[in-house]
Amino acid sequence: MTGLFRSLIGVSALALAASSATAQTELRMMWYNDGVEGEVMETILERFEAEHPDITVTLDVVPYKAVLESLPIQLAAGEGPDIARVTDLGGLSPYYLDMTTYLSDPDYWRENFGPFLAWLDPDGSSISGFMTQLTVTGPYVNKTLFEQAGVEMPGEGATWDDWAAASREVAGALDIPIPMAWDRSGHRVAGPAISMGAKMFDPDGAPHLVDDGLKSMATTLYDWHQDGTMSKELWGSVSGSTYLGANEDFANAQVVMYMSGSWQVPQFAETIGDAFDWWAVPAPCGPAACSGMPGGAALVAMADTDHPEEVVTLMEYLSSEEVLAEFYGKTLFIPGHLGLAKGGVDFATDDPRASHALQTFAGAVPTISPVAYELQGYVNNRIMFNALISRLGEAIVGEMTLDQAFDRMSDDVAKQIAEKERE
Amino acid sequence: MAAQNEARAGLGARLTTAAGWPLRAAFRLLDVPLKVVQRLVGIRGMPWVFLLPNLAFFGIFVVIPVFINFGFSLTGGTQLFLTDRVYTGTEQYAFLLDCERFADPLTCREDRFWRGIYNTGFFIVFQVAFLVLFSLVTALVLNREIRARGFFRAVFFFPVLLSPVVVALIWKWILLRDGLLNAALVSLGFDKILFFVSPEWAMFWAIFVSIWAHMGFYTLILLAGLQAIPPDLYEAAEMDGTRPMRVFRRITLPLLWPTMVVVIVLALIKGVQIFDEVYVLTGGGPGTATQFIVQYIYNTAFTEQVQNFGLAAAASVVLGLVLFVLTMLQLAAARRRDAGESDG
């Protein structure tokens, strides 16, 4: 009996020791998907876990809306994930971990992610993450419909009005319900507004949303909704700053021209494939520029993590050139790594439409206005985007005049910034 | 035969006794501490002891949050925790109530709050009225001896079991441009209707879907009320040759009235709180045509880059006061009517 008791004690002690030896650090990563990037990331994380048996990573895939609305609350409550994929790059910067002291080679990060690190830390020089994708806003057209209608696509230097007229002609000829659709997003409107001359900031650098350039673009959008160029179903059918995309309508050939951005490429390659020729075209021009908006998503480490060293180990692995080349290549994302951008990424597609779209968006980068970069780096840019979209939407459905909408936009921006700056 | 029945009854009693043994043991165990508690608080204090768990739950999850919310409404800034926030006094209330003409939301600084109030007012007037009317009619029909009555009761109750999001998605698929309803209209030779682009249609469907989703619940309450009316009253009326409409006005309606008050108050409170179904169905649009007060609070607190918890909390307090006043008015009206009837 004593022998049995001793054996039991021994086995228990061994089990305890074994469990301590294999004790793992669990990291949680909040993630959303535009296309196939979640699957790609999962395979990369499996390899990481195999190489680092002491760390497990749980990928919490959530809707994009949760990243915008729930993540800030979680972070403010100190209950956020260790790492998250975010698009409000500057707005969430107070919650980021400065990884500089933990990194084995901070210069690698500065060299390859340099310009984008400032988006993550507008007031400092910390290193908190890297871009999982760079994006450029711009339009897609259904080239097949243009060919079927016998309408020539406007060429280089064409304006938004040229494209609107051509889209209306195609839609009229083929009975397509929506000539033109734009994502219901202030970010999408900002590039064209800047092309029309919007400055977004006053000479002192303070936000100044409503000026002649913005009024010009907003008035054009308003008119397009009234004359049927754009359907009120998208911009008029919801309230506030709710995001709505027309990607499904475009994929179903219900739209001739669709203003969105480079992140749609992998999705269109999958959902549309060769059903019709979906073609990315350069950003149409205005008097001031032919600009889209830069942007993108970043993977950032959070300061509230209990495991900063393990988080940095993972971030270093994910940001390595080899891993990022695989990630960008498989996801068809424009690289946010300068070395890879220069050297070129081997995109995993033989779809000529996807290749053309990626080239078009990459080629659009030099035409992006400096104002657009400044706006993208501005920490309160979502306040401006949301005020623009919500008030313009209310004017489009007739709840107020355009002038009243412009006044409300300015008030909304001023009020929200004042609220944020209360000490 | 009688002996067999007796034997069966004896067996049943023994089984009941055997099955009840653990319960009796548990009650005996409880008996000792309860006697101690009774000695401490006295017999008059015992009801409070039994109420305590519920009161604690209600206090922690309802009363305390109400006070915390009120605290938030007196603060500003974007900090999450009350202790970190800036005290602003009644500034948020002043901002909400800053209007040149209350009848015109565009003259108010926070126009969306007032649009939310007016939309909610419009919604509850029609939603509650038609909800109660349809529930009453359905309950009256289901209370009659009709074929497959159980089946129809289940059919009317089924939508109540669905999640509001599921309800809204189902109707959204029906009402979209290429949805079932438009397909039916086109097949009948009509044009498609963009239901979610027209403010009037959007409000109509918001009310309709809400009634469809909740009617079963209120029908069930009214049905229970109808079944509680003594049948001999109807038999007496029938013997007197009273016309059905008179029976309804003189017997059914007065005796059902207490249940109706419950239904109206519940429907009113639920109506003011409307959010999830309409949020999924119309997103509050077009423009702000179906943006109700709870969605305004949600948007203000959570969807903007600057999450204005102070303003949202102030709007919640205003909403709470409106609900309180409505409920009191409703109850007062019911009491007055009851008093009038007993006097008469």
Short mmCIF file of N, CA and C in Angstrom, two decimals, chain A residues 121-265:
data_model
loop_
_atom_site.label_atom_id
_atom_site.label_comp_id
_atom_site.label_asym_id
_atom_site.label_seq_id
_atom_site.Cartn_x
_atom_site.Cartn_y
_atom_site.Cartn_z
N ASP A 121 2.02 56.49 -35.24
CA ASP A 121 2.41 57.33 -34.11
C ASP A 121 2.65 58.74 -34.63
N PRO A 122 1.55 59.48 -34.86
CA PRO A 122 1.68 60.79 -35.50
C PRO A 122 2.56 61.77 -34.71
N ASP A 123 2.63 61.62 -33.40
CA ASP A 123 3.37 62.61 -32.60
C ASP A 123 4.73 62.12 -32.12
N GLY A 124 5.12 60.92 -32.47
CA GLY A 124 6.37 60.40 -31.93
C GLY A 124 7.14 59.58 -32.94
N SER A 125 8.00 58.71 -32.41
CA SER A 125 8.82 57.91 -33.33
C SER A 125 8.85 56.45 -32.87
N SER A 126 7.79 56.03 -32.23
CA SER A 126 7.78 54.66 -31.73
C SER A 126 7.52 53.66 -32.87
N ILE A 127 7.83 52.41 -32.59
CA ILE A 127 7.57 51.34 -33.56
C ILE A 127 6.51 50.43 -32.94
N SER A 128 5.33 50.41 -33.55
CA SER A 128 4.23 49.66 -32.94
C SER A 128 3.70 48.54 -33.82
N GLY A 129 4.02 48.57 -35.09
CA GLY A 129 3.48 47.55 -35.96
C GLY A 129 3.90 47.77 -37.40
N PHE A 130 3.27 47.04 -38.29
CA PHE A 130 3.58 47.17 -39.72
C PHE A 130 2.30 47.04 -40.53
N MET A 131 2.37 47.47 -41.78
CA MET A 131 1.18 47.46 -42.63
C MET A 131 0.98 46.06 -43.22
N THR A 132 -0.18 45.48 -42.94
CA THR A 132 -0.49 44.21 -43.60
C THR A 132 -0.88 44.45 -45.05
N GLN A 133 -1.24 45.64 -45.35
CA GLN A 133 -1.52 45.99 -46.74
C GLN A 133 -1.52 47.51 -46.87
N LEU A 134 -1.05 47.95 -48.00
CA LEU A 134 -1.24 49.36 -48.36
C LEU A 134 -2.42 49.37 -49.30
N THR A 135 -3.21 50.40 -49.20
CA THR A 135 -4.34 50.47 -50.13
C THR A 135 -4.34 51.81 -50.83
N VAL A 136 -4.93 51.82 -51.98
CA VAL A 136 -5.16 53.06 -52.71
C VAL A 136 -6.61 53.01 -53.18
N THR A 137 -7.33 54.09 -52.96
CA THR A 137 -8.71 54.10 -53.46
C THR A 137 -8.70 54.39 -54.95
N GLY A 138 -9.68 53.84 -55.63
CA GLY A 138 -9.77 54.07 -57.07
C GLY A 138 -10.93 53.29 -57.64
N PRO A 139 -11.29 53.59 -58.87
CA PRO A 139 -12.48 52.95 -59.45
C PRO A 139 -12.19 51.68 -60.26
N TYR A 140 -13.22 50.86 -60.32
CA TYR A 140 -13.24 49.69 -61.21
C TYR A 140 -14.35 49.93 -62.24
N VAL A 141 -14.14 49.39 -63.41
CA VAL A 141 -15.25 49.44 -64.38
C VAL A 141 -15.51 48.04 -64.91
N ASN A 142 -16.73 47.85 -65.36
CA ASN A 142 -17.07 46.60 -66.02
C ASN A 142 -16.79 46.80 -67.50
N LYS A 143 -15.58 46.41 -67.90
CA LYS A 143 -15.12 46.67 -69.28
C LYS A 143 -15.99 45.94 -70.30
N THR A 144 -16.46 44.76 -69.90
CA THR A 144 -17.30 43.97 -70.82
C THR A 144 -18.56 44.76 -71.19
N LEU A 145 -19.15 45.45 -70.21
CA LEU A 145 -20.35 46.23 -70.50
C LEU A 145 -20.03 47.37 -71.47
N PHE A 146 -18.88 48.01 -71.27
CA PHE A 146 -18.49 49.09 -72.20
C PHE A 146 -18.39 48.53 -73.63
N GLU A 147 -17.77 47.35 -73.74
CA GLU A 147 -17.61 46.74 -75.08
C GLU A 147 -18.97 46.38 -75.67
N GLN A 148 -19.82 45.79 -74.83
CA GLN A 148 -21.14 45.39 -75.34
C GLN A 148 -21.96 46.60 -75.78
N ALA A 149 -21.80 47.71 -75.05
CA ALA A 149 -22.57 48.92 -75.39
C ALA A 149 -21.93 49.71 -76.51
N GLY A 150 -20.70 49.35 -76.86
CA GLY A 150 -19.99 50.08 -77.91
C GLY A 150 -19.60 51.49 -77.48
N VAL A 151 -19.39 51.65 -76.19
CA VAL A 151 -18.99 52.96 -75.66
C VAL A 151 -17.50 52.90 -75.33
N GLU A 152 -16.77 53.91 -75.77
CA GLU A 152 -15.34 53.92 -75.50
C GLU A 152 -15.07 54.35 -74.06
N MET A 153 -14.14 53.67 -73.43
CA MET A 153 -13.82 54.06 -72.05
C MET A 153 -13.00 55.35 -72.08
N PRO A 154 -13.31 56.32 -71.23
CA PRO A 154 -12.51 57.54 -71.18
C PRO A 154 -11.04 57.21 -70.89
N GLY A 155 -10.15 57.97 -71.49
CA GLY A 155 -8.73 57.65 -71.36
C GLY A 155 -8.04 58.41 -70.25
N GLU A 156 -6.72 58.44 -70.35
CA GLU A 156 -5.89 59.10 -69.32
C GLU A 156 -6.32 60.56 -69.15
N GLY A 157 -6.36 61.02 -67.91
CA GLY A 157 -6.70 62.42 -67.67
C GLY A 157 -8.19 62.71 -67.68
N ALA A 158 -9.00 61.66 -67.86
CA ALA A 158 -10.46 61.88 -67.87
C ALA A 158 -10.93 62.36 -66.50
N THR A 159 -12.00 63.16 -66.53
CA THR A 159 -12.53 63.68 -65.25
C THR A 159 -13.66 62.76 -64.76
N TRP A 160 -14.11 63.04 -63.55
CA TRP A 160 -15.24 62.28 -63.01
C TRP A 160 -16.48 62.49 -63.87
N ASP A 161 -16.64 63.70 -64.38
CA ASP A 161 -17.81 63.96 -65.24
C ASP A 161 -17.74 63.14 -66.51
N ASP A 162 -16.53 62.99 -67.09
CA ASP A 162 -16.38 62.16 -68.30
C ASP A 162 -16.82 60.73 -68.00
N TRP A 163 -16.35 60.21 -66.87
CA TRP A 163 -16.68 58.82 -66.52
C TRP A 163 -18.17 58.66 -66.22
N ALA A 164 -18.73 59.69 -65.56
CA ALA A 164 -20.16 59.61 -65.24
C ALA A 164 -20.99 59.57 -66.52
N ALA A 165 -20.61 60.41 -67.49
CA ALA A 165 -21.36 60.45 -68.75
C ALA A 165 -21.23 59.11 -69.48
N ALA A 166 -20.01 58.57 -69.51
CA ALA A 166 -19.81 57.29 -70.20
C ALA A 166 -20.57 56.16 -69.49
N SER A 167 -20.55 56.17 -68.17
CA SER A 167 -21.25 55.11 -67.41
C SER A 167 -22.75 55.18 -67.64
N ARG A 168 -23.26 56.41 -67.68
CA ARG A 168 -24.71 56.57 -67.94
C ARG A 168 -25.07 56.04 -69.31
N GLU A 169 -24.17 56.30 -70.28
CA GLU A 169 -24.43 55.85 -71.65
C GLU A 169 -24.49 54.32 -71.70
N VAL A 170 -23.52 53.69 -71.02
CA VAL A 170 -23.48 52.21 -71.01
C VAL A 170 -24.73 51.66 -70.32
N ALA A 171 -25.04 52.24 -69.17
CA ALA A 171 -26.20 51.75 -68.41
C ALA A 171 -27.48 51.92 -69.21
N GLY A 172 -27.59 53.05 -69.90
CA GLY A 172 -28.78 53.31 -70.70
C GLY A 172 -28.90 52.32 -71.85
N ALA A 173 -27.76 52.03 -72.48
CA ALA A 173 -27.78 51.14 -73.65
C ALA A 173 -28.11 49.70 -73.26
N LEU A 174 -27.65 49.28 -72.09
CA LEU A 174 -27.80 47.86 -71.72
C LEU A 174 -28.81 47.63 -70.60
N ASP A 175 -29.48 48.69 -70.17
CA ASP A 175 -30.47 48.59 -69.10
C ASP A 175 -29.86 48.07 -67.80
N ILE A 176 -28.71 48.63 -67.48
CA ILE A 176 -28.04 48.30 -66.20
C ILE A 176 -28.60 49.24 -65.14
N PRO A 177 -29.03 48.72 -63.96
CA PRO A 177 -29.75 49.59 -63.01
C PRO A 177 -28.90 50.71 -62.39
N ILE A 178 -27.61 50.48 -62.21
CA ILE A 178 -26.81 51.50 -61.50
C ILE A 178 -25.59 51.90 -62.36
N PRO A 179 -25.61 53.09 -62.94
CA PRO A 179 -24.44 53.49 -63.74
C PRO A 179 -23.16 53.58 -62.90
N MET A 180 -23.27 54.21 -61.74
CA MET A 180 -22.07 54.39 -60.94
C MET A 180 -22.38 54.18 -59.45
N ALA A 181 -21.46 53.54 -58.74
CA ALA A 181 -21.65 53.35 -57.29
C ALA A 181 -20.34 53.65 -56.58
N TRP A 182 -20.45 54.29 -55.44
CA TRP A 182 -19.27 54.54 -54.60
C TRP A 182 -19.53 53.88 -53.26
N ASP A 183 -18.49 53.33 -52.67
CA ASP A 183 -18.64 52.87 -51.28
C ASP A 183 -19.14 54.04 -50.44
N ARG A 184 -20.03 53.75 -49.51
CA ARG A 184 -20.51 54.82 -48.62
C ARG A 184 -19.46 55.01 -47.52
N SER A 185 -18.48 55.82 -47.84
CA SER A 185 -17.35 56.00 -46.92
C SER A 185 -16.71 57.36 -47.19
N GLY A 186 -16.45 58.10 -46.13
CA GLY A 186 -15.81 59.41 -46.28
C GLY A 186 -14.42 59.28 -46.87
N HIS A 187 -13.76 58.18 -46.55
CA HIS A 187 -12.40 57.94 -47.07
C HIS A 187 -12.44 57.86 -48.59
N ARG A 188 -13.49 57.26 -49.12
CA ARG A 188 -13.60 57.12 -50.58
C ARG A 188 -13.84 58.47 -51.25
N VAL A 189 -14.57 59.35 -50.57
CA VAL A 189 -14.88 60.67 -51.16
C VAL A 189 -13.67 61.60 -51.08
N ALA A 190 -12.82 61.35 -50.08
CA ALA A 190 -11.74 62.31 -49.81
C ALA A 190 -10.80 62.48 -51.01
N GLY A 191 -10.40 61.38 -51.65
CA GLY A 191 -9.46 61.48 -52.78
C GLY A 191 -10.02 62.34 -53.91
N PRO A 192 -11.23 62.01 -54.41
CA PRO A 192 -11.82 62.85 -55.45
C PRO A 192 -12.01 64.31 -55.00
N ALA A 193 -12.37 64.50 -53.72
CA ALA A 193 -12.55 65.88 -53.23
C ALA A 193 -11.22 66.63 -53.29
N ILE A 194 -10.15 65.95 -52.93
CA ILE A 194 -8.82 66.57 -53.00
C ILE A 194 -8.46 66.87 -54.46
N SER A 195 -8.87 65.98 -55.35
CA SER A 195 -8.64 66.23 -56.78
C SER A 195 -9.37 67.49 -57.24
N MET A 196 -10.51 67.74 -56.60
CA MET A 196 -11.29 68.94 -56.97
C MET A 196 -10.76 70.18 -56.25
N GLY A 197 -9.75 70.02 -55.43
CA GLY A 197 -9.13 71.19 -54.81
C GLY A 197 -9.32 71.28 -53.31
N ALA A 198 -9.94 70.28 -52.67
CA ALA A 198 -10.13 70.34 -51.21
C ALA A 198 -8.78 70.29 -50.53
N LYS A 199 -8.62 71.15 -49.51
CA LYS A 199 -7.33 71.24 -48.81
C LYS A 199 -7.35 70.47 -47.48
N MET A 200 -8.51 70.27 -46.93
CA MET A 200 -8.73 69.50 -45.70
C MET A 200 -8.17 70.16 -44.43
N PHE A 201 -7.16 70.99 -44.56
CA PHE A 201 -6.58 71.65 -43.39
C PHE A 201 -6.41 73.15 -43.70
N ASP A 202 -6.48 73.97 -42.66
CA ASP A 202 -6.23 75.39 -42.88
C ASP A 202 -4.72 75.65 -42.86
N PRO A 203 -4.28 76.86 -43.16
CA PRO A 203 -2.83 77.11 -43.23
C PRO A 203 -2.09 76.80 -41.92
N ASP A 204 -2.80 76.81 -40.78
CA ASP A 204 -2.15 76.48 -39.50
C ASP A 204 -2.13 74.99 -39.23
N GLY A 205 -2.69 74.21 -40.15
CA GLY A 205 -2.67 72.75 -39.96
C GLY A 205 -3.88 72.22 -39.21
N ALA A 206 -4.81 73.11 -38.87
CA ALA A 206 -6.03 72.66 -38.17
C ALA A 206 -7.01 72.07 -39.20
N PRO A 207 -7.82 71.10 -38.79
CA PRO A 207 -8.76 70.49 -39.75
C PRO A 207 -9.76 71.51 -40.28
N HIS A 208 -9.97 71.48 -41.58
CA HIS A 208 -10.90 72.42 -42.20
C HIS A 208 -11.57 71.65 -43.33
N LEU A 209 -12.64 70.98 -42.98
CA LEU A 209 -13.24 70.03 -43.92
C LEU A 209 -13.91 70.72 -45.10
N VAL A 210 -14.70 71.73 -44.80
CA VAL A 210 -15.55 72.29 -45.87
C VAL A 210 -14.87 73.48 -46.54
N ASP A 211 -14.49 73.30 -47.77
CA ASP A 211 -14.00 74.41 -48.59
C ASP A 211 -14.56 74.24 -50.00
N ASP A 212 -14.11 75.07 -50.92
CA ASP A 212 -14.71 75.04 -52.27
C ASP A 212 -14.48 73.70 -52.96
N GLY A 213 -13.30 73.11 -52.74
CA GLY A 213 -13.01 71.82 -53.37
C GLY A 213 -13.96 70.74 -52.90
N LEU A 214 -14.14 70.67 -51.59
CA LEU A 214 -15.04 69.65 -51.05
C LEU A 214 -16.48 69.91 -51.48
N LYS A 215 -16.86 71.20 -51.45
CA LYS A 215 -18.23 71.54 -51.87
C LYS A 215 -18.47 71.11 -53.31
N SER A 216 -17.45 71.31 -54.14
CA SER A 216 -17.60 70.96 -55.55
C SER A 216 -17.85 69.45 -55.72
N MET A 217 -17.05 68.63 -55.04
CA MET A 217 -17.22 67.18 -55.16
C MET A 217 -18.54 66.72 -54.54
N ALA A 218 -18.86 67.30 -53.37
CA ALA A 218 -20.10 66.90 -52.68
C ALA A 218 -21.31 67.27 -53.52
N THR A 219 -21.24 68.44 -54.16
CA THR A 219 -22.37 68.87 -55.01
C THR A 219 -22.52 67.92 -56.20
N THR A 220 -21.37 67.51 -56.77
CA THR A 220 -21.42 66.56 -57.90
C THR A 220 -22.08 65.25 -57.45
N LEU A 221 -21.67 64.75 -56.29
CA LEU A 221 -22.25 63.50 -55.78
C LEU A 221 -23.75 63.65 -55.54
N TYR A 222 -24.10 64.79 -54.98
CA TYR A 222 -25.52 65.08 -54.72
C TYR A 222 -26.31 65.05 -56.04
N ASP A 223 -25.75 65.74 -57.04
CA ASP A 223 -26.44 65.81 -58.34
C ASP A 223 -26.56 64.41 -58.97
N TRP A 224 -25.52 63.62 -58.85
CA TRP A 224 -25.57 62.27 -59.43
C TRP A 224 -26.66 61.42 -58.79
N HIS A 225 -26.91 61.66 -57.50
CA HIS A 225 -27.98 60.92 -56.84
C HIS A 225 -29.35 61.40 -57.32
N GLN A 226 -29.43 62.68 -57.65
CA GLN A 226 -30.73 63.20 -58.10
C GLN A 226 -31.01 62.80 -59.55
N ASP A 227 -29.95 62.74 -60.40
CA ASP A 227 -30.22 62.44 -61.82
C ASP A 227 -30.13 60.94 -62.13
N GLY A 228 -29.89 60.12 -61.11
CA GLY A 228 -29.92 58.67 -61.32
C GLY A 228 -28.58 58.06 -61.70
N THR A 229 -27.53 58.88 -61.79
CA THR A 229 -26.20 58.30 -62.08
C THR A 229 -25.80 57.36 -60.94
N MET A 230 -26.10 57.77 -59.72
CA MET A 230 -25.87 56.89 -58.56
C MET A 230 -27.24 56.55 -57.94
N SER A 231 -27.33 55.33 -57.42
CA SER A 231 -28.58 54.91 -56.82
C SER A 231 -28.61 55.32 -55.35
N LYS A 232 -29.76 55.78 -54.91
CA LYS A 232 -29.89 56.14 -53.48
C LYS A 232 -29.87 54.92 -52.58
N GLU A 233 -29.95 53.75 -53.19
CA GLU A 233 -29.96 52.52 -52.38
C GLU A 233 -28.72 52.41 -51.50
N LEU A 234 -27.62 52.94 -51.95
CA LEU A 234 -26.39 52.78 -51.19
C LEU A 234 -26.21 53.91 -50.18
N TRP A 235 -26.20 55.12 -50.67
CA TRP A 235 -25.93 56.26 -49.79
C TRP A 235 -27.18 56.72 -49.06
N GLY A 236 -28.33 56.48 -49.65
CA GLY A 236 -29.56 57.00 -49.05
C GLY A 236 -30.27 56.01 -48.17
N SER A 237 -29.83 54.75 -48.19
CA SER A 237 -30.66 53.75 -47.52
C SER A 237 -30.26 53.47 -46.08
N VAL A 238 -29.19 54.07 -45.61
CA VAL A 238 -28.83 53.90 -44.19
C VAL A 238 -28.54 55.27 -43.58
N SER A 239 -28.33 55.28 -42.28
CA SER A 239 -28.12 56.58 -41.62
C SER A 239 -26.72 56.69 -41.06
N GLY A 240 -26.41 57.91 -40.62
CA GLY A 240 -25.14 58.16 -39.94
C GLY A 240 -23.94 57.84 -40.82
N SER A 241 -22.90 57.33 -40.18
CA SER A 241 -21.65 57.08 -40.91
C SER A 241 -21.52 55.62 -41.30
N THR A 242 -22.65 54.90 -41.31
CA THR A 242 -22.62 53.47 -41.63
C THR A 242 -21.92 53.22 -42.97
N TYR A 243 -20.99 52.28 -42.96
CA TYR A 243 -20.29 51.93 -44.20
C TYR A 243 -21.15 50.95 -45.00
N LEU A 244 -21.24 51.20 -46.30
CA LEU A 244 -21.88 50.23 -47.19
C LEU A 244 -21.04 50.14 -48.45
N GLY A 245 -20.80 48.95 -48.92
CA GLY A 245 -20.03 48.75 -50.14
C GLY A 245 -20.94 48.28 -51.26
N ALA A 246 -20.52 48.55 -52.49
CA ALA A 246 -21.31 48.10 -53.64
C ALA A 246 -20.60 46.94 -54.33
N ASN A 247 -19.71 46.28 -53.62
CA ASN A 247 -18.92 45.21 -54.25
C ASN A 247 -19.79 44.08 -54.79
N GLU A 248 -20.87 43.75 -54.06
CA GLU A 248 -21.72 42.65 -54.53
C GLU A 248 -22.50 43.06 -55.78
N ASP A 249 -22.99 44.30 -55.79
CA ASP A 249 -23.70 44.78 -56.98
C ASP A 249 -22.75 44.81 -58.18
N PHE A 250 -21.52 45.23 -57.95
CA PHE A 250 -20.56 45.27 -59.06
C PHE A 250 -20.27 43.84 -59.54
N ALA A 251 -20.07 42.94 -58.59
CA ALA A 251 -19.77 41.54 -58.95
C ALA A 251 -20.94 40.90 -59.70
N ASN A 252 -22.16 41.39 -59.43
CA ASN A 252 -23.33 40.86 -60.13
C ASN A 252 -23.65 41.62 -61.41
N ALA A 253 -22.70 42.45 -61.85
CA ALA A 253 -22.84 43.22 -63.10
C ALA A 253 -24.06 44.15 -63.06
N GLN A 254 -24.37 44.68 -61.88
CA GLN A 254 -25.47 45.63 -61.75
C GLN A 254 -24.96 47.07 -61.77
N VAL A 255 -23.64 47.21 -61.82
CA VAL A 255 -23.00 48.53 -61.74
C VAL A 255 -21.98 48.64 -62.86
N VAL A 256 -21.95 49.80 -63.53
CA VAL A 256 -20.97 49.98 -64.62
C VAL A 256 -19.62 50.38 -64.04
N MET A 257 -19.64 51.36 -63.14
CA MET A 257 -18.38 51.86 -62.56
C MET A 257 -18.50 51.86 -61.04
N TYR A 258 -17.48 51.40 -60.38
CA TYR A 258 -17.55 51.24 -58.92
C TYR A 258 -16.31 51.85 -58.27
N MET A 259 -16.53 52.86 -57.42
CA MET A 259 -15.42 53.53 -56.74
C MET A 259 -15.16 52.83 -55.41
N SER A 260 -14.03 52.18 -55.33
CA SER A 260 -13.69 51.50 -54.08
C SER A 260 -12.17 51.58 -53.88
N GLY A 261 -11.49 50.44 -53.94
CA GLY A 261 -10.04 50.51 -53.72
C GLY A 261 -9.35 49.19 -53.96
N SER A 262 -8.05 49.22 -53.77
CA SER A 262 -7.21 48.08 -54.15
C SER A 262 -7.51 46.81 -53.35
N TRP A 263 -8.09 46.95 -52.16
CA TRP A 263 -8.35 45.77 -51.32
C TRP A 263 -9.42 44.84 -51.91
N GLN A 264 -10.13 45.34 -52.94
CA GLN A 264 -11.17 44.50 -53.55
C GLN A 264 -10.57 43.50 -54.55
N VAL A 265 -9.30 43.70 -54.92
CA VAL A 265 -8.72 42.87 -55.99
C VAL A 265 -8.83 41.37 -55.67
#
